[in-house]
XYZ file of C-alpha atoms in Angstrom:
785
model
C -39.760 7.501 38.375
C -39.495 4.140 36.667
C -36.133 2.512 37.324
C -34.971 -0.429 35.253
C -33.245 -3.326 36.885
C -29.932 -4.688 35.615
C -31.570 -7.570 33.784
C -34.111 -5.254 32.183
C -31.311 -2.916 31.104
C -29.463 -5.792 29.492
C -32.542 -6.998 27.652
C -33.325 -3.478 26.461
C -29.747 -3.086 25.274
C -29.924 -6.372 23.390
C -33.131 -5.218 21.767
C -31.870 -1.749 20.827
C -28.453 -2.906 19.614
C -30.071 -5.698 17.648
C -32.418 -3.265 15.942
C -29.519 -0.952 15.134
C -27.520 -3.820 13.641
C -30.510 -4.921 11.599
C -31.016 -1.441 10.161
C -27.345 -0.958 9.331
C -26.893 -4.397 7.791
C -29.993 -4.062 5.655
C -28.849 -0.601 4.575
C -25.625 -2.245 3.390
C -27.603 -4.592 1.174
C -27.574 -7.569 3.539
C -30.604 -9.634 4.445
C -30.505 -9.410 8.217
C -32.861 -10.929 10.757
C -32.965 -12.088 14.348
C -32.568 -15.688 15.333
C -35.868 -16.294 17.180
C -34.211 -18.769 19.551
C -31.084 -16.869 20.605
C -31.744 -13.267 19.610
C -28.500 -13.240 17.606
C -28.339 -11.295 14.360
C -28.102 -13.346 11.174
C -26.707 -11.518 8.127
C -27.074 -13.156 4.736
C -24.834 -11.985 1.895
C -25.754 -11.847 -1.760
C -24.679 -15.462 -2.262
C -26.901 -16.746 0.537
C -24.153 -17.349 3.102
C -24.959 -16.396 6.683
C -22.822 -14.738 9.327
C -23.945 -14.783 12.921
C -23.381 -11.821 15.238
C -23.691 -13.117 18.780
C -25.152 -10.844 21.443
C -23.702 -11.553 24.876
C -25.658 -11.585 28.167
C -24.823 -7.916 28.707
C -26.435 -7.008 25.416
C -23.240 -6.280 23.487
C -21.758 -8.043 20.463
C -19.992 -11.047 21.926
C -18.642 -12.643 18.803
C -18.959 -13.382 15.132
C -19.271 -16.771 13.478
C -18.701 -16.995 9.744
C -20.500 -19.309 7.312
C -17.593 -21.769 7.583
C -17.793 -21.707 11.379
C -14.733 -19.552 12.034
C -15.337 -17.737 15.308
C -14.146 -14.452 16.763
C -15.001 -14.338 20.454
C -15.369 -10.996 22.243
C -15.550 -10.310 25.961
C -17.090 -7.030 27.130
C -17.466 -5.333 30.487
C -20.671 -3.778 31.784
C -19.840 -0.482 30.056
C -19.393 -2.126 26.678
C -15.597 -1.926 26.598
C -13.980 -4.767 24.718
C -11.959 -6.662 27.323
C -10.657 -9.494 25.183
C -10.749 -10.764 21.638
C -9.918 -14.314 20.610
C -9.204 -15.093 16.958
C -10.170 -18.299 15.161
C -6.531 -19.355 15.492
C -6.806 -19.207 19.281
C -4.744 -16.022 19.598
C -6.135 -13.931 22.440
C -5.756 -10.201 22.985
C -6.634 -8.463 26.213
C -7.521 -4.818 26.715
C -7.432 -2.739 29.887
C -9.051 0.650 30.456
C -8.963 3.578 32.812
C -12.428 5.001 32.627
C -13.217 5.057 28.929
C -9.576 5.234 27.848
C -7.825 2.178 26.453
C -4.507 2.041 28.295
C -3.154 -1.447 27.619
C -3.294 -4.162 24.978
C -1.651 -7.513 25.487
C -1.511 -10.823 23.668
C -1.245 -14.342 24.974
C 2.477 -14.320 24.218
C 2.957 -11.694 26.943
C 3.605 -8.808 24.584
C 2.169 -5.593 25.992
C 1.430 -2.206 24.438
C 0.622 0.665 26.815
C -1.055 3.982 26.016
C -1.076 7.065 28.231
C -2.977 10.323 27.772
C -2.488 13.993 28.551
C -4.770 16.177 30.671
C -7.016 16.879 27.684
C -7.490 13.176 27.050
C -5.308 13.116 23.941
C -2.973 10.142 23.390
C 0.370 11.104 24.857
C 2.591 8.025 24.753
C 2.564 4.570 23.209
C 5.004 2.156 24.813
C 5.876 -0.906 22.763
C 6.775 -4.401 23.976
C 10.493 -3.599 23.725
C 9.876 -0.603 26.048
C 10.618 1.964 23.358
C 7.969 4.632 23.019
C 6.308 6.978 20.566
C 5.368 10.325 22.145
C 2.868 12.908 20.947
C 2.211 16.359 22.412
C -0.798 18.581 21.673
C -1.719 22.188 22.093
C -4.919 23.198 23.900
C -7.028 22.993 20.740
C -6.007 19.376 20.254
C -3.614 19.853 17.352
C -0.328 17.973 17.772
C 2.780 20.045 18.293
C 5.399 17.312 18.705
C 5.914 13.758 17.544
C 8.861 11.862 19.015
C 9.733 8.549 17.410
C 11.112 5.477 19.133
C 14.710 6.567 18.529
C 14.155 9.995 20.047
C 13.809 11.843 16.742
C 11.443 14.787 17.096
C 9.127 16.336 14.516
C 7.487 19.634 15.528
C 4.419 21.440 14.196
C 3.565 25.133 14.517
C 0.278 26.812 13.594
C -1.144 30.276 13.082
C -4.190 31.702 14.849
C -6.462 29.933 12.349
C -4.847 26.603 13.181
C -3.118 26.356 9.814
C 0.210 24.546 9.771
C 2.938 27.170 9.317
C 6.165 25.358 10.212
C 7.179 21.724 10.148
C 10.522 20.924 11.760
C 11.892 17.482 10.954
C 14.077 15.301 13.227
C 17.177 16.883 11.711
C 16.072 20.345 12.833
C 15.287 21.495 9.277
C 12.234 23.676 8.778
C 9.609 23.719 6.059
C 7.453 26.859 6.117
C 3.916 27.296 4.789
C 2.542 30.719 3.870
C -1.183 31.371 3.367
C -3.518 33.933 1.948
C -7.091 34.265 3.102
C -7.907 30.620 2.473
C -6.893 27.358 4.121
C -4.470 26.189 1.439
C -0.860 27.414 1.324
C 0.215 29.822 -1.392
C 3.896 29.244 -0.765
C 5.958 26.400 0.639
C 9.601 27.048 1.454
C 11.761 23.956 1.877
C 14.794 23.598 4.147
C 17.173 24.062 1.198
C 15.608 27.432 0.359
C 13.654 26.305 -2.695
C 9.997 27.279 -2.845
C 6.758 26.177 -4.463
C 3.944 28.594 -5.278
C 0.217 27.953 -5.728
C -2.756 30.025 -6.805
C -6.452 29.291 -6.236
C -9.784 30.593 -7.403
C -12.409 32.120 -5.109
C -13.778 28.701 -4.170
C -10.341 27.380 -3.230
C -9.716 25.294 -6.336
C -6.120 25.030 -7.496
C -5.334 27.171 -10.546
C -1.567 26.956 -10.952
C 1.666 25.642 -9.507
C 5.247 26.759 -9.981
C 8.632 25.815 -8.521
C 10.879 28.789 -7.976
C 10.450 30.879 -11.116
C 9.498 27.858 -13.240
C 5.762 27.365 -13.964
C 4.631 23.730 -13.816
C 0.965 23.700 -14.789
C -2.334 25.543 -14.837
C -5.832 24.161 -14.305
C -9.013 25.357 -16.032
C -12.461 24.198 -14.883
C -15.701 23.714 -16.764
C -18.362 23.383 -14.119
C -17.772 20.568 -11.662
C -17.349 17.727 -14.131
C -14.464 18.711 -16.395
C -11.027 20.180 -16.000
C -8.071 20.841 -18.241
C -4.522 20.615 -16.900
C -1.984 22.366 -19.084
C 1.670 21.634 -18.277
C 4.628 23.865 -19.002
C 6.140 21.331 -21.418
C 3.020 21.478 -23.615
C 1.260 18.358 -22.346
C -2.475 18.906 -21.913
C -4.721 16.540 -19.967
C -8.519 16.497 -19.962
C -10.405 14.836 -17.131
C -14.124 14.267 -16.742
C -15.865 13.186 -13.546
C -19.390 12.015 -12.863
C -21.705 13.360 -10.174
C -20.080 11.096 -7.577
C -16.617 12.467 -8.279
C -15.330 9.399 -10.141
C -13.109 9.831 -13.164
C -14.999 8.682 -16.254
C -12.600 9.939 -18.917
C -8.934 10.931 -18.964
C -7.301 12.073 -22.203
C -3.757 13.092 -23.045
C -1.230 13.068 -25.893
C -0.948 9.249 -25.801
C -4.702 8.646 -26.084
C -7.638 8.424 -23.741
C -9.023 6.167 -21.043
C -12.705 5.744 -20.184
C -14.218 4.138 -17.089
C -17.731 2.761 -16.630
C -19.246 1.899 -13.251
C -22.259 -0.114 -12.128
C -24.973 1.101 -9.764
C -22.938 0.013 -6.752
C -19.997 2.110 -7.915
C -17.759 -0.774 -8.975
C -15.664 -0.435 -12.104
C -17.111 -2.698 -14.805
C -15.437 -1.456 -17.982
C -12.154 0.245 -18.802
C -11.396 1.382 -22.330
C -7.815 2.269 -23.214
C -8.103 3.698 -26.733
C -9.371 0.681 -28.710
C -8.636 -1.912 -26.041
C -11.366 -2.807 -23.564
C -11.088 -4.617 -20.240
C -14.238 -5.702 -18.422
C -14.815 -6.717 -14.816
C -17.607 -8.878 -13.407
C -18.570 -9.413 -9.781
C -20.644 -11.832 -7.752
C -23.580 -10.978 -5.500
C -21.209 -10.199 -2.641
C -19.313 -7.665 -4.744
C -16.207 -9.820 -5.246
C -14.352 -9.758 -8.557
C -15.157 -12.973 -10.421
C -13.810 -12.332 -13.912
C -11.364 -10.125 -15.743
C -12.099 -10.067 -19.468
C -9.161 -9.045 -21.653
C -9.386 -7.275 -25.025
C -8.825 -10.644 -26.744
C -11.971 -11.994 -25.114
C -9.958 -14.306 -22.867
C -10.975 -14.425 -19.234
C -9.296 -14.841 -15.893
C -11.854 -16.079 -13.357
C -11.885 -16.054 -9.572
C -13.913 -18.080 -7.085
C -14.350 -17.625 -3.341
C -15.454 -19.738 -0.422
C -18.382 -18.916 1.839
C -16.108 -16.758 4.012
C -15.210 -14.639 0.969
C -11.650 -16.001 0.820
C -10.001 -16.824 -2.490
C -10.722 -20.466 -3.338
C -9.835 -20.831 -7.006
C -8.387 -19.061 -10.016
C -8.846 -20.078 -13.636
C -6.089 -18.718 -15.842
C -6.159 -17.635 -19.489
C -5.659 -21.212 -20.750
C -8.305 -22.725 -18.499
C -5.829 -24.012 -15.912
C -7.497 -24.335 -12.505
C -5.554 -23.247 -9.417
C -7.216 -23.910 -6.062
C -6.702 -22.689 -2.512
C -7.472 -24.853 0.514
C -7.655 -22.991 3.812
C -6.685 -25.020 6.859
C -8.813 -25.095 10.035
C -8.382 -22.403 12.667
C -6.614 -20.061 10.241
C -3.326 -21.879 10.785
C -2.331 -22.139 7.134
C -3.359 -22.985 3.606
C -2.434 -25.068 0.593
C -2.281 -23.679 -2.915
C -2.666 -26.318 -5.611
C -1.356 -24.927 -8.899
C -2.491 -26.283 -12.225
C 1.062 -27.432 -13.011
C 0.938 -29.979 -10.198
C 2.932 -27.950 -7.676
C 1.345 -27.678 -4.227
C 2.587 -24.992 -1.867
C 1.730 -25.504 1.798
C 2.040 -22.685 4.323
C 1.963 -22.901 8.108
C 0.907 -19.859 10.111
C 1.362 -18.981 13.754
C -1.593 -18.080 15.959
C -0.762 -14.458 15.168
C -1.096 -15.176 11.438
C 2.622 -14.945 10.664
C 4.156 -17.496 8.268
C 6.286 -20.074 10.060
C 7.178 -22.256 7.087
C 6.272 -22.927 3.480
C 7.165 -25.749 1.146
C 6.450 -26.520 -2.495
C 6.117 -30.062 -3.794
C 5.417 -31.469 -7.232
C 2.704 -34.081 -7.364
C 0.584 -32.895 -4.450
C 1.213 -32.206 -0.781
C 3.104 -35.500 -0.421
C 5.003 -35.260 -3.709
C 8.661 -34.606 -4.384
C 10.010 -31.618 -2.454
C 11.083 -28.742 -4.689
C 12.034 -26.190 -2.042
C 11.169 -25.133 1.502
C 11.495 -22.010 3.626
C 11.340 -21.546 7.397
C 10.762 -18.197 9.100
C 11.092 -16.648 12.536
C 9.706 -13.296 13.697
C 10.254 -11.006 16.650
C 7.602 -9.873 19.143
C 6.553 -7.094 16.797
C 5.996 -9.346 13.807
C 9.204 -8.384 12.004
C 11.056 -11.060 10.095
C 14.109 -12.216 12.038
C 15.377 -15.058 9.882
C 14.712 -17.128 6.800
C 16.121 -20.506 5.908
C 15.759 -21.802 2.368
C 16.360 -25.437 1.479
C 18.727 -24.276 -1.269
C 20.387 -21.393 0.581
C 21.971 -20.736 3.949
C 20.019 -19.194 6.790
C 19.727 -15.428 6.659
C 19.062 -13.128 9.620
C 17.808 -9.531 9.801
C 18.445 -6.795 12.350
C 16.475 -3.565 12.895
C 16.568 -0.419 14.967
C 13.679 0.576 17.229
C 11.881 2.306 14.366
C 12.024 -0.860 12.298
C 14.658 0.377 9.851
C 16.874 -2.388 8.524
C 20.374 -2.284 10.012
C 21.949 -5.502 8.773
C 21.498 -8.862 7.102
C 23.769 -11.799 7.817
C 24.157 -15.093 5.994
C 26.783 -17.782 5.521
C 25.888 -18.108 1.848
C 25.307 -14.481 0.832
C 27.277 -11.279 1.369
C 26.474 -9.606 4.675
C 24.871 -6.178 4.414
C 25.039 -3.277 6.823
C 23.232 0.079 6.861
C 23.144 3.226 8.967
C 20.781 6.219 8.879
C 20.774 9.804 10.022
C 17.997 11.384 12.074
C 16.012 12.186 8.930
C 16.078 8.641 7.569
C 18.834 9.051 4.992
C 20.957 5.947 4.452
C 24.357 7.430 5.289
C 26.198 4.122 5.044
C 25.440 1.121 2.838
C 27.708 -1.924 2.781
C 30.797 0.109 3.550
C 29.941 2.976 1.184
C 29.519 6.386 2.777
C 26.755 8.648 1.487
C 26.001 12.359 1.703
C 22.709 14.250 1.294
C 21.552 17.821 0.874
C 18.940 19.616 2.981
C 16.130 18.166 0.833
C 17.297 14.559 1.422
C 18.629 14.282 -2.125
C 21.531 11.844 -2.408
C 24.685 13.688 -3.457
C 27.052 10.748 -3.503
C 27.275 7.159 -2.355
C 30.714 5.623 -2.593
C 31.983 6.493 -6.081
C 28.535 7.440 -7.400
C 27.659 11.123 -7.683
C 24.115 12.405 -8.293
C 22.594 15.597 -9.678
C 18.964 16.747 -9.668
C 16.656 19.156 -11.423
C 14.813 21.937 -9.619
C 11.903 19.609 -8.806
C 14.119 17.032 -7.123
C 14.308 14.437 -9.910
C 17.574 12.548 -10.421
C 18.926 13.751 -13.793
C 22.450 12.349 -13.784
C 24.475 9.727 -12.000
C 28.228 9.583 -12.434
C 30.156 6.425 -11.590
C 33.449 4.862 -12.692
C 31.766 3.135 -15.635
C 30.479 6.445 -16.991
C 27.567 8.839 -16.824
C 23.829 8.114 -16.724
C 21.351 10.801 -17.827
C 17.630 11.021 -17.067
C 14.993 13.406 -18.400
C 11.501 14.051 -16.993
C 8.357 15.738 -18.205
C 6.459 18.348 -16.214
C 4.554 15.565 -14.424
C 7.850 14.274 -12.992
C 7.557 11.163 -15.176
C 10.783 9.729 -16.603
C 10.603 10.132 -20.393
C 14.204 9.551 -21.490
C 17.319 7.802 -20.187
C 20.812 7.426 -21.628
C 23.299 4.840 -20.415
C 27.096 5.274 -20.210
C 27.323 3.143 -23.369
C 25.113 5.626 -25.234
C 21.930 3.506 -25.317
C 18.891 5.759 -25.277
C 15.548 4.627 -23.855
C 12.316 6.609 -24.093
C 9.028 6.141 -22.252
C 5.397 7.167 -22.786
C 2.458 7.368 -20.371
C -1.304 7.686 -20.444
C -3.252 10.511 -18.835
C -3.247 8.622 -15.522
C 0.537 8.282 -15.523
C 0.554 4.558 -16.334
C 3.428 3.589 -18.602
C 2.219 2.682 -22.097
C 5.467 1.994 -23.924
C 9.252 1.748 -23.721
C 11.509 2.138 -26.786
C 15.105 1.726 -27.790
C 16.586 1.759 -31.283
C 15.996 -2.018 -31.552
C 13.026 -2.791 -29.338
C 9.593 -1.513 -28.413
C 7.529 -2.784 -25.490
C 3.870 -1.803 -25.135
C 1.868 -2.255 -21.933
C -1.772 -2.935 -21.072
C -3.244 -2.096 -17.686
C -6.231 -3.218 -15.639
C -6.655 -0.476 -13.083
C -3.319 -0.268 -11.261
C -2.100 -3.665 -12.466
C 0.083 -4.391 -15.481
C -1.638 -7.337 -17.174
C 0.103 -7.586 -20.552
C 3.204 -6.501 -22.406
C 3.968 -6.911 -26.084
C 7.636 -6.856 -27.092
C 8.681 -6.196 -30.682
C 12.316 -6.725 -31.624
C 13.802 -7.364 -35.067
C 10.474 -8.509 -36.471
C 9.751 -10.869 -33.561
C 6.720 -10.326 -31.306
C 6.508 -11.752 -27.784
C 3.350 -11.411 -25.706
C 3.608 -11.783 -21.947
C 0.559 -11.753 -19.644
C 0.469 -11.376 -15.859
C -2.010 -12.668 -13.298
C -2.161 -11.504 -9.681
C -3.754 -12.589 -6.459
C -6.991 -10.569 -6.219
C -6.655 -7.310 -4.374
C -2.846 -7.423 -4.272
C 0.211 -6.806 -6.425
C 1.554 -10.290 -5.683
C 1.982 -12.166 -9.001
C 0.415 -15.598 -9.312
C 1.160 -16.639 -12.898
C 2.437 -15.359 -16.212
C 1.951 -16.531 -19.762
C 4.614 -16.179 -22.433
C 3.429 -16.806 -25.994
C 0.744 -19.149 -24.708
C 2.860 -21.040 -22.142
C 1.785 -20.606 -18.506
C 4.333 -20.312 -15.687
C 3.727 -20.110 -11.929
C 5.304 -17.603 -9.548
C 6.635 -18.562 -6.134
C 7.188 -15.423 -4.077
C 8.958 -14.522 -0.867
C 7.189 -12.982 2.113
C 7.310 -9.546 0.514
C 5.576 -10.814 -2.616
C 8.651 -10.629 -4.863
C 9.171 -13.590 -7.241
C 11.865 -15.960 -5.992
C 11.203 -18.850 -8.366
C 9.126 -19.636 -11.421
C 8.013 -23.148 -12.364
C 6.881 -24.284 -15.789
C 3.924 -26.512 -16.682
C 5.940 -29.609 -15.733
C 6.818 -28.236 -12.310
C 10.451 -27.476 -13.156
C 12.154 -24.358 -11.808
C 12.960 -22.227 -14.862
C 13.777 -18.903 -13.173
C 15.113 -17.928 -9.778
C 16.319 -14.819 -8.004
C 18.218 -13.984 -4.847
C 17.559 -10.484 -3.537
C 19.688 -8.051 -1.667
C 18.042 -6.286 1.229
C 16.753 -3.388 -0.887
C 15.605 -5.421 -3.890
C 18.777 -5.748 -5.976
C 18.425 -9.177 -7.614
C 20.793 -11.851 -8.853
C 18.808 -13.698 -11.510
C 19.223 -16.917 -13.439
C 16.758 -18.705 -15.682
C 15.443 -19.680 -19.063
C 12.508 -17.271 -19.160
C 12.309 -13.514 -18.918
C 10.595 -12.081 -15.853
C 10.798 -8.331 -15.189
C 8.678 -8.381 -11.994
C 10.565 -7.670 -8.786
C 9.301 -6.212 -5.497
C 5.482 -5.901 -5.521
C 4.420 -3.368 -8.123
C 7.949 -3.010 -9.525
C 9.031 -3.756 -13.101
C 12.756 -4.138 -13.822
C 14.063 -2.209 -16.839
C 17.175 -4.056 -17.974
C 18.360 -1.030 -19.958
C 18.700 1.207 -16.896
C 18.564 -1.158 -13.920
C 15.746 0.982 -12.520
C 12.422 -0.443 -11.385
C 9.292 1.222 -12.740
C 7.025 1.538 -9.667
C 3.855 3.055 -11.153
C 4.114 6.665 -9.971
C 7.907 6.881 -10.003
C 11.106 4.859 -10.445
C 13.121 2.990 -7.846
C 16.901 2.472 -7.893
C 17.552 -0.798 -6.007
C 21.284 -0.274 -5.778
C 20.779 3.111 -4.177
C 17.888 1.780 -2.091
C 15.740 4.831 -2.832
C 13.475 6.467 -5.391
C 14.795 8.727 -8.121
C 11.956 11.257 -7.689
C 10.251 12.718 -4.624
C 7.106 11.087 -3.282
C 4.007 12.449 -5.044
C 2.185 12.233 -1.691
C 4.716 14.575 -0.082
C 3.944 15.084 3.611
C 1.043 12.664 3.593
C 3.658 9.907 3.727
C 6.160 11.497 6.096
C 8.956 14.036 5.968
C 11.243 11.918 3.753
C 10.309 11.900 0.056
C 12.831 9.391 -1.342
C 13.114 6.473 1.109
C 11.693 3.100 0.109
C 9.224 1.567 2.591
C 10.593 3.712 5.430
C 13.880 1.832 5.125
C 12.257 -1.455 6.116
C 12.280 -3.324 2.786
C 11.979 -6.705 4.531
C 8.574 -6.219 6.161
C 7.020 -3.433 4.091
C 6.357 -2.854 0.407
C 5.248 0.073 -1.747
C 3.418 -1.316 -4.801
C 2.587 2.088 -6.286
C 5.545 4.178 -5.187
C 3.223 6.111 -2.917
C 2.554 4.529 0.432
C 4.352 1.644 2.095
C 2.388 -1.320 3.330
C 3.130 -4.138 5.737
C 2.094 -7.746 5.271
C 3.096 -11.207 4.153
C 2.713 -12.896 0.785
C 3.568 -16.558 0.459
C 2.353 -19.634 -1.331
C -0.517 -18.040 -3.178
C -1.813 -16.267 -0.088
C -1.467 -12.759 1.235
C -1.402 -11.865 4.901
C -2.006 -8.174 5.275
C -0.536 -6.050 7.962
C -0.796 -2.383 8.609
C -0.592 0.635 6.394
C 2.025 3.295 6.319
C 2.760 5.228 9.350
C 3.825 6.243 12.694
C 5.422 3.429 14.534
C 7.892 2.382 11.866
C 9.178 5.394 10.073
C 7.631 8.800 9.972
C 4.579 8.203 7.870
C 1.402 10.155 7.646
C 2.728 13.282 9.356
C 0.215 15.397 7.510
C -2.612 13.442 9.029
C -0.863 13.660 12.398
C -0.446 17.403 12.137
C -3.955 17.910 10.835
C -5.983 15.398 12.800
C -7.096 15.687 16.414
C -7.623 12.014 17.055
C -4.919 10.501 14.902
C -2.969 9.464 17.988
C 0.475 8.134 17.224
C -0.003 7.841 13.505
C -1.482 5.060 11.444
C 1.269 2.640 12.319
C 1.193 2.871 16.080
C -1.285 0.081 16.534
C -1.151 -1.483 13.136
C 2.523 -2.101 12.827
C 3.253 -3.144 16.387
C -0.043 -3.859 18.077
C -2.816 -6.391 17.672
C -4.155 -4.793 14.494
C -0.809 -5.597 12.891
C -1.580 -9.232 13.629
C -5.015 -9.251 12.068
C -7.072 -8.580 15.185
C -10.010 -6.992 13.384
C -11.574 -9.286 10.792
C -14.074 -8.366 8.123
C -17.197 -9.048 10.125
C -19.826 -8.116 7.608
C -20.704 -10.092 4.485
C -20.139 -8.539 1.117
C -17.299 -6.322 2.249
C -14.452 -8.390 0.869
C -11.758 -7.642 -1.671
C -12.780 -6.667 -5.158
C -9.592 -7.694 -6.877
C -7.583 -5.795 -9.410
C -10.525 -3.577 -10.273
C -10.604 -2.224 -6.741
C -8.446 0.771 -5.939
C -7.917 -0.831 -2.564
C -6.365 0.721 0.519
C -5.757 4.340 1.316
C -2.460 4.519 -0.504
C -4.316 3.871 -3.777
C -7.372 5.907 -2.864
C -5.214 8.975 -2.355
C -3.190 7.939 -5.427
C -0.630 10.703 -5.619
C -2.624 13.394 -3.937
C -0.702 16.573 -3.291
C 2.080 15.819 -5.780
C 4.317 18.815 -5.496
C 2.328 20.592 -2.782
C 1.760 20.293 0.947
C -1.293 18.680 2.450
C -4.250 20.894 3.097
C -6.390 20.730 6.187
C -10.027 20.633 7.027
C -12.454 19.776 9.779
C -14.143 16.590 8.730
C -16.663 15.270 6.313
C -16.211 12.846 3.490
C -15.135 13.502 -0.044
C -15.583 12.029 -3.468
C -12.636 10.598 -5.282
C -11.287 8.370 -7.992
C -13.305 5.256 -8.826
C -15.666 5.245 -5.937
C -13.245 6.481 -3.317
C -14.874 7.456 -0.072
C -12.415 10.216 0.634
C -9.627 10.553 3.134
C -11.813 11.046 6.174
C -10.716 12.168 9.549
C -11.087 15.205 11.757
C -9.439 18.329 10.410
C -8.093 16.645 7.346
C -8.403 16.096 3.651
C -11.943 15.265 2.630
C -12.553 16.256 -0.955
C -10.328 15.925 -3.950
C -9.777 16.738 -7.549
C -7.987 14.198 -9.698
C -5.832 14.983 -12.694
C -4.747 11.488 -13.560
C -1.134 10.921 -12.652
C -1.275 14.129 -10.666
C -3.970 13.978 -8.004
C -4.688 16.713 -5.540
C -6.537 16.681 -2.248
C -8.558 19.599 -0.965
C -10.640 20.325 2.124
C -14.401 20.405 1.659
C -14.988 22.768 4.519
C -11.761 24.749 4.304
C -11.614 24.734 1.032
C 15.278 -13.633 -19.485
C 17.959 -16.038 -19.522
C 20.191 -13.926 -17.475
C 22.564 -14.045 -14.590
C 24.120 -11.163 -12.800
C 23.545 -8.220 -10.544
C 20.892 -5.775 -11.592
C 20.728 -2.068 -11.058
C 22.693 1.020 -11.864
C 26.241 -0.150 -12.414
């Protein structure tokens, strides 16, 4: 028998891996070839820029060098296990294994994460640097039966003989029960408070109807696989059409229709909202390069060879440029109004300081911020040149406990086992078995049968709120008797807001508000918004032709606005949960990322629902239901300092400062109970999506985009999972399956994963997931007063 020597094995591995990389890269549309001198793989993107994938002496990938010579260095053992990864910044992560199991991750700052496994090889325990732990138990089949968070709160899962989830017990001991027929999807869901939801399906498992208690909500009628009609109990009828790839091409409702057109690569190139058309163009690498508004005006984007944002041209032709510093240690954003914002980053990619100057990097200082973080990347303190230092304190799950400052009121919070904020700044709060707020201090709340806040009583009077059958707020009345009404398109995006004296109409580009037109007493004001590509962090706005620049905090919420002369014309100071004190000469309704402040109600419109900053929670339950945890009302898992929720669906960690966005992890696991449906329905989900992302090296940007042409697509891209799911399972529990990939909205690739949701049907604002196999000048405090 022929036996290969070690050197021959390595050379064969280099050859085979190289051929595999070549095939995969070329299949992705790259021009890939071997370097004849080194044997490395060279991948050329559509713009001609080359990335180098280094093959180490063992025959494994040993690193990646980008076109601008940024280098990720990888160290592998003889079995191909990644032993260490060094980032361009110099940050080094080490990995240790037992057999094939990863058991330890450490960084060069001596922070260590440890993972242990049960007898079946399933992840059992994740121990964090502060020695708190997340624990997961499984049954013999691999399905999880218990999830214990870092505070000791336990969530339990029970299944029937067909491995369908039958009981979910939350950390407060409350049970939600799921009842099934012959299929995989539940026909009845009974909540801890005794209320129940009912569903019917056709023979192929498609949803036909939904009701809450004895109240019907909607029915669905199908015409083949491309068209469906959703008829709601309040008379609203939606029509949706999909193409062969499962993408929505038309959505029509009482307020008009929306049409989407895609190119051959599946990218959205045209969006028609009644008579208004928005167009998107992309470069050879698939990056968004222009957004064309109905007026014909364009916003243009440019990128460097590493696919990072390099320049933005606004509506008026103003050029804003981004200069990335060597070794990924910071950047400078040069705005067209002469203000330069410089940002310094740690080796882990966390902002350490930022300052804005007028007249270039050495010009007159306008303002400066300094930041410190803990070992898990959470913000510990901020110091603003115009404000006193402010510190933040968290529990082990990352929930905010307190803020302290010499210049601002201190804040203090406490939570029960289920995540309800039972104390806020001295006010006691009480909740029912469905986590609905009953009272906080002198404020008393009431809800409809679907869990929407319909009245709030306080000393100043009574607030009233009315919703349609889609759980969208359609009417509000203030204690003073002011009535506000709202209208939405078939996708649930708000189209207009009206009072007796004013009407505001809105224009959208995908999930981004890009224009509003205000009409009041014969006067018309047009306000446009511009965002950093691929984010909900605002970059600039234009009011009646005048361009202003946003300066945001680490969350991406506007803190200051400068005019074309570099003068600060608007500023805000935020409470911990987004309640703002505002002063300025211009009107800016943007608050936390994705949130729009309604001055009439004090609520923030947050795309799929409304947020009450004074209450620190949403007014309606999460449309994602169990896909985002067991709590349906909490904002960002009660960590509003380090996480955001731009769509009111799925919280997201990251940093936004000085024209740049540093992304962290998605919702889940380690910080708040997120993604429990995927935990309960997925064999290999481990400790939830947040276990590594929020506290481990992935949270710090350990895994770069290694392949060319895979960068952000800007506002036309539906982006991360929270937008891809986009309100799946509103009003119903998650279903379960055994793998595969599904088609979805605008080129979605489905919510993959073993035993989980893989195919979906979209009804605009209401989106459902199925299994493919199993089926202005102003000063004051905002908010409800």
